[in-house]
mmCIF file of C-alpha atoms in Angstrom:
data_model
loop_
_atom_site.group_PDB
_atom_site.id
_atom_site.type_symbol
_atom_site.label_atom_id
_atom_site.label_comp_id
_atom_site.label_asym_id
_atom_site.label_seq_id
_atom_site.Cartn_x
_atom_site.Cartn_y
_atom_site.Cartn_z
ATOM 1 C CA UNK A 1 165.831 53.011 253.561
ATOM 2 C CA UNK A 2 167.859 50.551 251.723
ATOM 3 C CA UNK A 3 170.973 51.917 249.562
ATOM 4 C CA UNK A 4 171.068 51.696 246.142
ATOM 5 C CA UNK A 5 173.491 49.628 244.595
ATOM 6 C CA UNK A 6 176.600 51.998 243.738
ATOM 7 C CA UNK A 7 176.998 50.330 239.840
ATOM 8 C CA UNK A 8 173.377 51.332 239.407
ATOM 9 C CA UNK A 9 173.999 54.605 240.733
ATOM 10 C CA UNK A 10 176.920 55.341 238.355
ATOM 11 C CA UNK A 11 174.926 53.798 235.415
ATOM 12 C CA UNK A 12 177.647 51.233 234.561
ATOM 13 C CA UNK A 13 177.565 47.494 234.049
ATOM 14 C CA UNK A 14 179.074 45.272 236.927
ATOM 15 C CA UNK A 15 182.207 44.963 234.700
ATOM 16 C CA UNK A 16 183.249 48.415 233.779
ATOM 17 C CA UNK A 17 186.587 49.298 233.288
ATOM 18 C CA UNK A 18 188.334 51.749 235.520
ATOM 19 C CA UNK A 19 187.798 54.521 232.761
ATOM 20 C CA UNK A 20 184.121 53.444 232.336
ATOM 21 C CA UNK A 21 183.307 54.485 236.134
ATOM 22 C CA UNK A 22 185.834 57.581 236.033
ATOM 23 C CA UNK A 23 183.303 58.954 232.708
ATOM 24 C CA UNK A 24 180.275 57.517 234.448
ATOM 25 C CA UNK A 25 181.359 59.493 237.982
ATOM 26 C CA UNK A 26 182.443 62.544 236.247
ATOM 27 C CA UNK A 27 178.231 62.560 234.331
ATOM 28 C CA UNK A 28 176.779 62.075 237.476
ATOM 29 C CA UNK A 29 179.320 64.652 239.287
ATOM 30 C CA UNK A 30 178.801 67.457 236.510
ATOM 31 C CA UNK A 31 174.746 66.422 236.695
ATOM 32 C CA UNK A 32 174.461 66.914 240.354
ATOM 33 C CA UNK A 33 177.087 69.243 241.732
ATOM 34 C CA UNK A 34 176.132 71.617 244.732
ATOM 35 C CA UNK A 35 177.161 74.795 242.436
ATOM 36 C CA UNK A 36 174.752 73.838 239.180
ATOM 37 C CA UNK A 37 172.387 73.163 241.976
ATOM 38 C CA UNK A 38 172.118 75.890 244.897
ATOM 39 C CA UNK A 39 170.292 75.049 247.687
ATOM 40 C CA UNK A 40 168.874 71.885 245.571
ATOM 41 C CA UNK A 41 168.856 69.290 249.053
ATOM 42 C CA UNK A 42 167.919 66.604 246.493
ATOM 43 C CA UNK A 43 171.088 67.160 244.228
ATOM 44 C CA UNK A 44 173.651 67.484 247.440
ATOM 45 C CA UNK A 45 172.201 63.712 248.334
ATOM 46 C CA UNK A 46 172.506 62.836 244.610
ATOM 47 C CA UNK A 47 176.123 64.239 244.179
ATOM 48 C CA UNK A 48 176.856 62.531 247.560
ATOM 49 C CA UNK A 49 175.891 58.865 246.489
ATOM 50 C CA UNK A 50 177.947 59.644 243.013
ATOM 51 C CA UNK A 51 180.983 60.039 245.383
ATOM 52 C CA UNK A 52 180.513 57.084 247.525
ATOM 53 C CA UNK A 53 179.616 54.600 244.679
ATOM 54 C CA UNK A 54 183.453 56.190 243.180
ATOM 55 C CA UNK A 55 185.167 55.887 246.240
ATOM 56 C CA UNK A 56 184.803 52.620 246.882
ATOM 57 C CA UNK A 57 184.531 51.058 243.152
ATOM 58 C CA UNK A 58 187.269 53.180 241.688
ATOM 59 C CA UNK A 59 189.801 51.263 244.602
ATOM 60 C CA UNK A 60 190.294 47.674 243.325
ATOM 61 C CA UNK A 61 190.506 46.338 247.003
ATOM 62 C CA UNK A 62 187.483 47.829 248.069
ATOM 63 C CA UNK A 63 185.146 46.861 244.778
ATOM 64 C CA UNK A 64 186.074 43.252 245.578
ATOM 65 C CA UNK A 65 184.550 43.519 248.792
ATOM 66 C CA UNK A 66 181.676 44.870 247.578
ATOM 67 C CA UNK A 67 181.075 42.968 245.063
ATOM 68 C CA UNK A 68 181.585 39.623 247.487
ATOM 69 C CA UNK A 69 179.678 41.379 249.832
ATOM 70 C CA UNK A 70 177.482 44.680 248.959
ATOM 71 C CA UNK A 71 176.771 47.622 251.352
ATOM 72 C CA UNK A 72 177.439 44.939 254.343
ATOM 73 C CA UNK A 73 181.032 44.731 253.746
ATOM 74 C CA UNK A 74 181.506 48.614 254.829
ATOM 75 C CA UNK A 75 178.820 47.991 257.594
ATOM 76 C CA UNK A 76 180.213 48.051 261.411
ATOM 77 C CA UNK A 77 183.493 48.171 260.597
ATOM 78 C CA UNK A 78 183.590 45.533 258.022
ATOM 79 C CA UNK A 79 186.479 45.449 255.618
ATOM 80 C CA UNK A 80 187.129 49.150 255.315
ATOM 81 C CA UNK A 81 186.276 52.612 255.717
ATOM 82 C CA UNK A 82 182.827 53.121 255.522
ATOM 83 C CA UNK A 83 180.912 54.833 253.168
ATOM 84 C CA UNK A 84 180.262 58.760 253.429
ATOM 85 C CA UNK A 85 183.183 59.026 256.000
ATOM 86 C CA UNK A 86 185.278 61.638 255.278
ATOM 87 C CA UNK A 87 182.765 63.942 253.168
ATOM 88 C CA UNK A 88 184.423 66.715 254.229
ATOM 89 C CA UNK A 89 187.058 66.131 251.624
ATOM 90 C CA UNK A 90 184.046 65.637 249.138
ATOM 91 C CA UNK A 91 186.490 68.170 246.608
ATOM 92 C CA UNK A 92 189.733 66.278 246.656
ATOM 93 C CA UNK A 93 188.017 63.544 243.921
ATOM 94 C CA UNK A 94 186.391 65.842 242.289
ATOM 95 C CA UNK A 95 188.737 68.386 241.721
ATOM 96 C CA UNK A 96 191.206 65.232 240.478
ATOM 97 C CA UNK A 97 188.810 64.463 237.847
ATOM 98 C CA UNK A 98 187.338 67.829 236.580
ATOM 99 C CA UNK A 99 190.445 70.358 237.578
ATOM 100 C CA UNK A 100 188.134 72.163 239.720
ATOM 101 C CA UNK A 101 186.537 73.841 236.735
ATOM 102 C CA UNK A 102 183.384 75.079 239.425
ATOM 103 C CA UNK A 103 185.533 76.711 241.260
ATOM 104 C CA UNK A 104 185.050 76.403 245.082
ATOM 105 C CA UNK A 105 185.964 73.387 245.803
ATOM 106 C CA UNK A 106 183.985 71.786 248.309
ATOM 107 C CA UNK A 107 180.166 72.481 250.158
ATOM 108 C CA UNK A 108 181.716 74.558 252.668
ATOM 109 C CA UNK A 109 185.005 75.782 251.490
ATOM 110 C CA UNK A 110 185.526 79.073 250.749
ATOM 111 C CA UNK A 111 183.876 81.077 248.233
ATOM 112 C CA UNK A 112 180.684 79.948 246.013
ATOM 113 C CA UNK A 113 181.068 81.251 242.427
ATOM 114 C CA UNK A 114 179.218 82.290 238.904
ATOM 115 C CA UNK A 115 178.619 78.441 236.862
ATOM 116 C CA UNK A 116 180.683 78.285 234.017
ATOM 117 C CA UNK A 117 179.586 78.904 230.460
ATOM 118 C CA UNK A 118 179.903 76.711 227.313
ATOM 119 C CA UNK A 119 179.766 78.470 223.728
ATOM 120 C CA UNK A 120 180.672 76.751 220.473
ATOM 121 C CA UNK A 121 182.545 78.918 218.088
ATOM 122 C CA UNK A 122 182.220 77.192 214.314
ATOM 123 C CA UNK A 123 184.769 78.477 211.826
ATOM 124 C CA UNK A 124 186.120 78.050 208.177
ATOM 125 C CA UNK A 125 189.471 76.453 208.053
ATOM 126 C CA UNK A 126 191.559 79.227 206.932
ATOM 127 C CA UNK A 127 190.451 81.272 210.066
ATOM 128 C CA UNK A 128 191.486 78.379 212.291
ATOM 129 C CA UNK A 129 194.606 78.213 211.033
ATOM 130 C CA UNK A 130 195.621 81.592 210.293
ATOM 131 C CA UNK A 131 194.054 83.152 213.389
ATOM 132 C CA UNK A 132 191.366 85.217 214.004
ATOM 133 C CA UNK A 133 189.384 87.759 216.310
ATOM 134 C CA UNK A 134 185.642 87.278 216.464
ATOM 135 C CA UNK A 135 182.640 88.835 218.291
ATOM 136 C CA UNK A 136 180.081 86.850 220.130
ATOM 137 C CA UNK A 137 177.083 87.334 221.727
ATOM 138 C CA UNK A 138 176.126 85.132 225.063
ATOM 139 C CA UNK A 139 172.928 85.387 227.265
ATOM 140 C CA UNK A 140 174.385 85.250 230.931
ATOM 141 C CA UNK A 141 173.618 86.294 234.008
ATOM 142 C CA UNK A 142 175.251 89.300 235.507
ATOM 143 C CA UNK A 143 175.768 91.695 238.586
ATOM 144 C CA UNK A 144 173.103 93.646 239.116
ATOM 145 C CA UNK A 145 173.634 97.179 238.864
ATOM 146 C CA UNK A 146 170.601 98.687 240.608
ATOM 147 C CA UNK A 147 171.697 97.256 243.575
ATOM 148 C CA UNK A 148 175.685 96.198 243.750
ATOM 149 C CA UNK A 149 175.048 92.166 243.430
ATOM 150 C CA UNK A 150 173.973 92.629 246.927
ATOM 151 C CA UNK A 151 170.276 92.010 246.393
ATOM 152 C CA UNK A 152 168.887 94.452 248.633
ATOM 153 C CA UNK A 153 167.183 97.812 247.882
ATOM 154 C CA UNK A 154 168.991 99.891 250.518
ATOM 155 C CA UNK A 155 171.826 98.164 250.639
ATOM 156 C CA UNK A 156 171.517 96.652 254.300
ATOM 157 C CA UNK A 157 171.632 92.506 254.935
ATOM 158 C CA UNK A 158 171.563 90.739 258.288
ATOM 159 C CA UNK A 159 173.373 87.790 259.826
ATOM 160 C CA UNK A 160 171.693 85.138 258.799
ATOM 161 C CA UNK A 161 170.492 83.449 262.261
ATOM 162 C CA UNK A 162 170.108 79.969 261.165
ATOM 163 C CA UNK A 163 174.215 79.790 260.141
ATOM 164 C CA UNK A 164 175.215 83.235 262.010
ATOM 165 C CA UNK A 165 176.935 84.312 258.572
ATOM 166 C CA UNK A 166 178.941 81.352 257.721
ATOM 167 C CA UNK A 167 176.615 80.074 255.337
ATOM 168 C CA UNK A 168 176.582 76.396 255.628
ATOM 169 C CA UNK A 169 174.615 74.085 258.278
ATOM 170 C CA UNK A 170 175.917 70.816 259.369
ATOM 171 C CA UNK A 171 173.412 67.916 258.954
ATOM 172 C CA UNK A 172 174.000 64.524 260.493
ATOM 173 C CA UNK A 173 173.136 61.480 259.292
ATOM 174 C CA UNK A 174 173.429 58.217 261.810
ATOM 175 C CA UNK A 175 176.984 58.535 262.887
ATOM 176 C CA UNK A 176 178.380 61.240 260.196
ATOM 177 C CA UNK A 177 177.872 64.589 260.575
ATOM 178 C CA UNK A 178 178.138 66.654 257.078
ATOM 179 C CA UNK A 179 177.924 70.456 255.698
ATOM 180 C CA UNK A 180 175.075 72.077 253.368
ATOM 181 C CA UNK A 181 174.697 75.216 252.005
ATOM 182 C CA UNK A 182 172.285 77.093 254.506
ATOM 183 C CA UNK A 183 168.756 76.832 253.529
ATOM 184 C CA UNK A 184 167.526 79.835 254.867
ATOM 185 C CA UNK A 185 170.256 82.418 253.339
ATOM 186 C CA UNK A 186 171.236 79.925 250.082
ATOM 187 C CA UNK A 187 174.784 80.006 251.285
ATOM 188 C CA UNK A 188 175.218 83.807 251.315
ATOM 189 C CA UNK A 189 175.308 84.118 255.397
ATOM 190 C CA UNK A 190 173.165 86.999 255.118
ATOM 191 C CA UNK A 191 169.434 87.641 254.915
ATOM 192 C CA UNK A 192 167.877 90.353 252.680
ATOM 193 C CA UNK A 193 164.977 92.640 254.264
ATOM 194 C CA UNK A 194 164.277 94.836 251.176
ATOM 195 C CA UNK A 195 164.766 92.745 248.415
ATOM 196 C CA UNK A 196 165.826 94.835 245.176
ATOM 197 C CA UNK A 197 162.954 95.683 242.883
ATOM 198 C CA UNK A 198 165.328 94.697 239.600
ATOM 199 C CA UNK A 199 166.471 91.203 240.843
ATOM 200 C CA UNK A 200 164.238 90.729 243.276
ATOM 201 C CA UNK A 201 167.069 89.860 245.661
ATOM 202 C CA UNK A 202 169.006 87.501 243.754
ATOM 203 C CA UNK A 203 171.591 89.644 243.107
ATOM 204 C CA UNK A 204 171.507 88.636 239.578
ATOM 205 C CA UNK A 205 170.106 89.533 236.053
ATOM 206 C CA UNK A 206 169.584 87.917 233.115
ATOM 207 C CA UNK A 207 171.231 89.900 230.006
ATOM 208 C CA UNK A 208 172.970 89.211 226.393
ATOM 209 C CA UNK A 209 176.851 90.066 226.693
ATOM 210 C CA UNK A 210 178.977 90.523 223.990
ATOM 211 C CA UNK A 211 182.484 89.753 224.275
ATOM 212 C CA UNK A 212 185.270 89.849 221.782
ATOM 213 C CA UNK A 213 186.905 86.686 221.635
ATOM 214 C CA UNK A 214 190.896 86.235 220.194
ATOM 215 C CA UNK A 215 191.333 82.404 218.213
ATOM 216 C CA UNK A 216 195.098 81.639 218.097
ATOM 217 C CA UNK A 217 196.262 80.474 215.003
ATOM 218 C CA UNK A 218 196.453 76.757 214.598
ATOM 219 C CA UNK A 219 193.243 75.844 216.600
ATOM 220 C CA UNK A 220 191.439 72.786 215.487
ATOM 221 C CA UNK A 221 188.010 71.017 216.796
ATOM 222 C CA UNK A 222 187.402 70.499 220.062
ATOM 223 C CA UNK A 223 189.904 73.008 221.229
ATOM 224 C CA UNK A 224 188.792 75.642 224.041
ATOM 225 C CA UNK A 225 189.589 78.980 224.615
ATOM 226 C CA UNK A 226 189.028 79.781 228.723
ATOM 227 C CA UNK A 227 187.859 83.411 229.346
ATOM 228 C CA UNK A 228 188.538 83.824 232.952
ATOM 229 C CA UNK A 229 185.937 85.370 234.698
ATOM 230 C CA UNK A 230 182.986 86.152 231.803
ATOM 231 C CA UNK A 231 180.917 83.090 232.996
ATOM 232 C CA UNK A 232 177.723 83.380 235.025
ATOM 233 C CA UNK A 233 177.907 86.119 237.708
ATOM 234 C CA UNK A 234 178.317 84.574 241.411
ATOM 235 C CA UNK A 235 175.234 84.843 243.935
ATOM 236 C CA UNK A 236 175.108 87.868 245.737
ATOM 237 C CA UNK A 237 178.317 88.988 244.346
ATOM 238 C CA UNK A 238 180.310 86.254 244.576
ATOM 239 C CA UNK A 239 182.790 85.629 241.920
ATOM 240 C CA UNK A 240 181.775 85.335 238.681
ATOM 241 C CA UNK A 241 182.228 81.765 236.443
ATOM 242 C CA UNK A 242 184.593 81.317 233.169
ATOM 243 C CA UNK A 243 183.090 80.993 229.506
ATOM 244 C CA UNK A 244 184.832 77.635 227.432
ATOM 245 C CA UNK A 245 184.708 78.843 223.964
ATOM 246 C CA UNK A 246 185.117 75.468 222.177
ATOM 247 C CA UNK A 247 186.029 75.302 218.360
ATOM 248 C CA UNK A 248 184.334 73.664 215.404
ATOM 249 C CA UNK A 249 185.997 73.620 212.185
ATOM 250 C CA UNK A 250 183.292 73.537 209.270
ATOM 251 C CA UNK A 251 184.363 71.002 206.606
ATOM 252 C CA UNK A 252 186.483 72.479 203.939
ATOM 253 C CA UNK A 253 185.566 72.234 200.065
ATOM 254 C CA UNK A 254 189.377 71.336 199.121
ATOM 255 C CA UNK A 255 191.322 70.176 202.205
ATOM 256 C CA UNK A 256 190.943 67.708 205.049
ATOM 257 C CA UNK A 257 192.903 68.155 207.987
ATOM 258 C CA UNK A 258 193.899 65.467 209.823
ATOM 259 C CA UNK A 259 196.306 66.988 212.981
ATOM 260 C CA UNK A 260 199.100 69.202 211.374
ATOM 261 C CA UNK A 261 199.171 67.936 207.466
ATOM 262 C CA UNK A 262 196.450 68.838 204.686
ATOM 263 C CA UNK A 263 195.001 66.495 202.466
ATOM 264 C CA UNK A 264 193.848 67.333 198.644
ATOM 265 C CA UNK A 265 192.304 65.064 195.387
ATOM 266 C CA UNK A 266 193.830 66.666 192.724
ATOM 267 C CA UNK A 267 192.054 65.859 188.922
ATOM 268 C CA UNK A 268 194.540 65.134 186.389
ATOM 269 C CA UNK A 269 192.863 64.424 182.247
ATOM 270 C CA UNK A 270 194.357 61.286 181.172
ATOM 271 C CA UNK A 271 196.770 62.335 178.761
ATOM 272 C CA UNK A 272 198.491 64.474 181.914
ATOM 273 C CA UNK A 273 199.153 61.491 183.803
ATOM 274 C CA UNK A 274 199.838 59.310 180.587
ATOM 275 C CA UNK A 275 202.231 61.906 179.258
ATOM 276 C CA UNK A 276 203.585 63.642 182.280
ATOM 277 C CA UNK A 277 203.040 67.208 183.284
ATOM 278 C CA UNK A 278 203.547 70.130 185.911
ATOM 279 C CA UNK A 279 199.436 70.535 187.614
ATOM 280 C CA UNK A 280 199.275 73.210 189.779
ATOM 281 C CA UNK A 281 197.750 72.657 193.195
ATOM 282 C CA UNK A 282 196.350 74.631 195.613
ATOM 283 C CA UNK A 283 197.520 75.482 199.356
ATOM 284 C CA UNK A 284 196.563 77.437 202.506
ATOM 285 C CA UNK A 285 199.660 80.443 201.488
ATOM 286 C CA UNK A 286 198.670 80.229 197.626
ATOM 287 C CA UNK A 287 199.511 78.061 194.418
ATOM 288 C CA UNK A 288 202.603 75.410 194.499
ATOM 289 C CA UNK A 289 203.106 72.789 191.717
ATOM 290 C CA UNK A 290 203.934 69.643 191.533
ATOM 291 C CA UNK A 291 205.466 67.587 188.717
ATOM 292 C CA UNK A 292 203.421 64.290 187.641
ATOM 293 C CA UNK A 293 205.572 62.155 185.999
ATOM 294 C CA UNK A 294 204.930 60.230 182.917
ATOM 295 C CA UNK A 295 202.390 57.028 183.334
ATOM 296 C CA UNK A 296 201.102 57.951 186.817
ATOM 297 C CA UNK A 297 198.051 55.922 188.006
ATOM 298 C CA UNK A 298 195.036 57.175 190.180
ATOM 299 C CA UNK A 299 195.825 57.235 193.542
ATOM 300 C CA UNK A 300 199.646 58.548 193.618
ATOM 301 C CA UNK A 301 200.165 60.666 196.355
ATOM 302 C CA UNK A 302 202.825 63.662 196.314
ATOM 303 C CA UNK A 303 203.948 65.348 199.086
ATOM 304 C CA UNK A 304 204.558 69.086 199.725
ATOM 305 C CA UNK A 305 206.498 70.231 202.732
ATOM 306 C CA UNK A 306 205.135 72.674 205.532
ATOM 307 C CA UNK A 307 202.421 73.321 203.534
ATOM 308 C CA UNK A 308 199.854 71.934 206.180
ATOM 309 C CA UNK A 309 199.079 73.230 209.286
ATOM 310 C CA UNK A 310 201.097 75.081 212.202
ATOM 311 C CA UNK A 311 198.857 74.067 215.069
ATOM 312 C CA UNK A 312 199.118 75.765 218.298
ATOM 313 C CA UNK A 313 200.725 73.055 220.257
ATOM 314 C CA UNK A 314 203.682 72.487 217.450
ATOM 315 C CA UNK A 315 206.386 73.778 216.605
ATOM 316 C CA UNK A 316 206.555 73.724 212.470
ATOM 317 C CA UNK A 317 203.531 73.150 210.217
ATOM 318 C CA UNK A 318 202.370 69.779 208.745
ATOM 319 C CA UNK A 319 202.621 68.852 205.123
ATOM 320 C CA UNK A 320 200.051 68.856 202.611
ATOM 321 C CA UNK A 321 199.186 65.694 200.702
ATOM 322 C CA UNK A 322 198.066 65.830 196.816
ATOM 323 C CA UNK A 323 196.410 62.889 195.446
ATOM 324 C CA UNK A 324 195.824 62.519 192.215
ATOM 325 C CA UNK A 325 192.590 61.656 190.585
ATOM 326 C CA UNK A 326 192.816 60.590 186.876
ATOM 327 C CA UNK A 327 189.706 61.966 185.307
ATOM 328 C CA UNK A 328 187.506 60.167 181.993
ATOM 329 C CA UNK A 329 187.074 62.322 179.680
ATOM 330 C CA UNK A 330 183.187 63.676 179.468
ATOM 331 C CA UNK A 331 181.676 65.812 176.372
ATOM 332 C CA UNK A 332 183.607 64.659 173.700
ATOM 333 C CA UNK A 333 183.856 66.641 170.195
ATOM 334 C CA UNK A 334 183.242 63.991 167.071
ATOM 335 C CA UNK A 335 186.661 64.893 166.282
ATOM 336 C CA UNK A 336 187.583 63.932 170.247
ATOM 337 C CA UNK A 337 185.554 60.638 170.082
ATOM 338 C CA UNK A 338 187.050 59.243 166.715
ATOM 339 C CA UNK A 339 190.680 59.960 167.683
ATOM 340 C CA UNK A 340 189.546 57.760 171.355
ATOM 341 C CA UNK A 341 188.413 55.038 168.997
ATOM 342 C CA UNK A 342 191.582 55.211 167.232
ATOM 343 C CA UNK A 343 193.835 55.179 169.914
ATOM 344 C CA UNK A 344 191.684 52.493 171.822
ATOM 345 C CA UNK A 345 191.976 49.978 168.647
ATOM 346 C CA UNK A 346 195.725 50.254 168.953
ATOM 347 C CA UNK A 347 195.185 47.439 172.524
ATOM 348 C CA UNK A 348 194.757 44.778 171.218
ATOM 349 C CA UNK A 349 196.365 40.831 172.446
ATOM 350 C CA UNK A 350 199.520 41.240 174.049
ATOM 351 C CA UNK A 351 199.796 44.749 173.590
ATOM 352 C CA UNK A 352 197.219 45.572 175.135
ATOM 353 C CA UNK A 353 198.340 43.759 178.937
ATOM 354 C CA UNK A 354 201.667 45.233 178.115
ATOM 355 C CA UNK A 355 199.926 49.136 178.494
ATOM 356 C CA UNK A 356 197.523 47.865 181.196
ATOM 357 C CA UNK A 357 199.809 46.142 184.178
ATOM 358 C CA UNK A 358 197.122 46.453 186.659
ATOM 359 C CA UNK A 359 194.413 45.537 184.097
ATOM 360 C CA UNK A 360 196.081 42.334 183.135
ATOM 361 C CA UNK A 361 197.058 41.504 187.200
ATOM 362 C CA UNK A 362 193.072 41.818 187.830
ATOM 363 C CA UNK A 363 191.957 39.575 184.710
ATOM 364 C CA UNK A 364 194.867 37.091 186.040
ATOM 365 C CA UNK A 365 193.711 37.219 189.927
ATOM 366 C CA UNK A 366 189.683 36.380 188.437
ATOM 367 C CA UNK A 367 190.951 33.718 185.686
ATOM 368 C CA UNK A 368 192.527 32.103 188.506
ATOM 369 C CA UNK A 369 189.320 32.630 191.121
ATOM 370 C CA UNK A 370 186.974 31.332 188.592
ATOM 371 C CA UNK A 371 188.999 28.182 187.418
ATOM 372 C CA UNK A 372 189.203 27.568 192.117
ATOM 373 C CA UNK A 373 185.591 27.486 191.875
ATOM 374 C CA UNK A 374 185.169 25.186 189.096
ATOM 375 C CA UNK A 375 187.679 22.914 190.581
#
């Protein structure tokens, strides 16, 4: 059977960038590796064909020669190592790209383990920045108790004879010979004769934990708490997975965070900014003020000191910026609404442009747009 071409197998275009294929191998990786998929035959193939198509397109020498060449430049000896040799380092570029976060490396190499477990954790602002402790409550699956994670009523297990207990069969395919989790124990190396009546010899059970989970202060989306060892329980007691607790910050009905600072519209009435006055603003620790000088415009932006955000990864908090928002006046009292005529017939000609500088640069920059046009 033909090959498939290793860009279509990664999903990319022929032109990808080196990051393109390292996101497109770590999908395909994730999708198909051996530990989401026990004793899956299809998946092992699948995750093996992900690791070839990397190999050779993620090395600039070698992704020249196929793409001169295809599958026939790696062919009896042609032009470099071929593909699939060396599978029995089929960890090494994963573990590079994911840290190892399955655990276990390798088909073959030591231990299987629990999968890993995602949970997203929303919280108000204040909590993610001041800290916080919060319960949680995860379906998982865990040892089972009736019968030790071992699966078996009485407690006894055989040596598996198709792998005599080590739990992996080698397979070979033309001139490469490669390892596969057992299909006749599922990698355990031991066969169950009377399977438990709760797990029915998996080992395994499905139940809703509830853990109590610590947020250091300063967290901020997309950050992820690891809880070693409260993922998914291993397969016939093998170890168990970690739970990723990752952070979403609900949107805030003052403040926007943007990294360490804080940033605030503050509504000023017109005769504050006109005037001049001290507005107080809020922050994260309480009330602070700032002074608004005389003949401020919309827009002006103050800024107040380590009143942002102490994140987790710095060493002294943000700042918070206030921006002021000059307000129209709504509701007017009669007595309101004649003293705004009053003071509005007071512009008029020069005076007028004199009170208004941006007013009078605007009517200047379309005068002189319209009188182009005419041109």
């Amino acid at each position: 059977m033909s090959k498939r071409d290793y860009y279509e197998v990664l999903g990319v275009a022929r032109d990808a960038s080196d990051d393109e294929l390292k996101k497109a191998y770590r999908r395909c990786a994730m999708k198909h590796h051996p530990d989401r998929n026990p004793d899956d035959a299809v998946a092992l193939e699948a995750f093996k064909d992900c690791k070839q198509a990397y190999e050779i397109l993620s090395d600039p020498s070698k992704r020249r020669l196929y793409d001169a060449h295809g599958h026939a430049a790696f062919e009896h000896g042609g032009g470099g190592q071929a593909p699939g040799a060396g599978f029995g380092d089929m960890g090494d570029i994963f573990g590079d790209i994911f840290g190892n976060i399955f655990g276990g490396g390798a088909p073959g190499r030591g231990a299987r383990r629990g999968a890993d477990i995602g949970y997203v954790m929303e919280l108000d602002l204040e909590d993610a920045v001041a800290g916080t402790q919060k319960q949680i409550e995860i379906p998982t699956l865990a040892g089972c108790g009736a019968c030790a994670s071992t699966g078996s009523e009485d407690g006894k297990l055989s040596v598996c004879a198709t792998c005599h207990g080590h739990g992996q069969v080698r397979m070979q395919r033309g001139i490469f010979t490669m390892q596969q989790p057992c299909p006749h124990c599922g990698g355990r190396g031991q066969n169950i004769t009377n399977p438990c009546k709760v797990c029915h010899g998996a080992g395994r059970v499905e139940e809703e934990k509830i853990l109590s989970v610590k947020i250091p202060a300063g967290v901020d989306n997309g950050d992820r708490i690891r809880l070693a060892g409260e993922g998914e329980a291993g397969p016939a007691g093998t170890p168990p997975g970690d739970l990723y607790v990752e952070v979403r910050v609900r949107p805030h009905p003052i403040f926007e965070r943007d990294g360490d600072d804080l940033h605030c519209d503050v509504p000023i009435r017109i005769s504050q900014a006109a005037l001049g006055d001290s507005v107080r603003v809020p922050t994260l620790g309480g009330e602070a003020e700032i002074r608004v000088p005389a003949e401020t415009q919309t827009g002006k932006v103050f800024r107040l000191r380590d009143k942002g955000v102490k994140s987790v990864r710095s060493r002294k908090p943000g700042d918070l910026y206030c921006k002021v928002v000059v307000e129209t006046p709504v509701n007017l009292t009669s007595e309101q609404r004649v003293l705004m005529e009053q003071f509005e017939a007071t512009f008029t000609g020069e005076n007028a442009r004199r009170h208004s500088p941006r007013s009078s640069t605007f009517l200047d920059g379309v005068k002189g747009f319209w009188d182009r046009m005419v041109s």
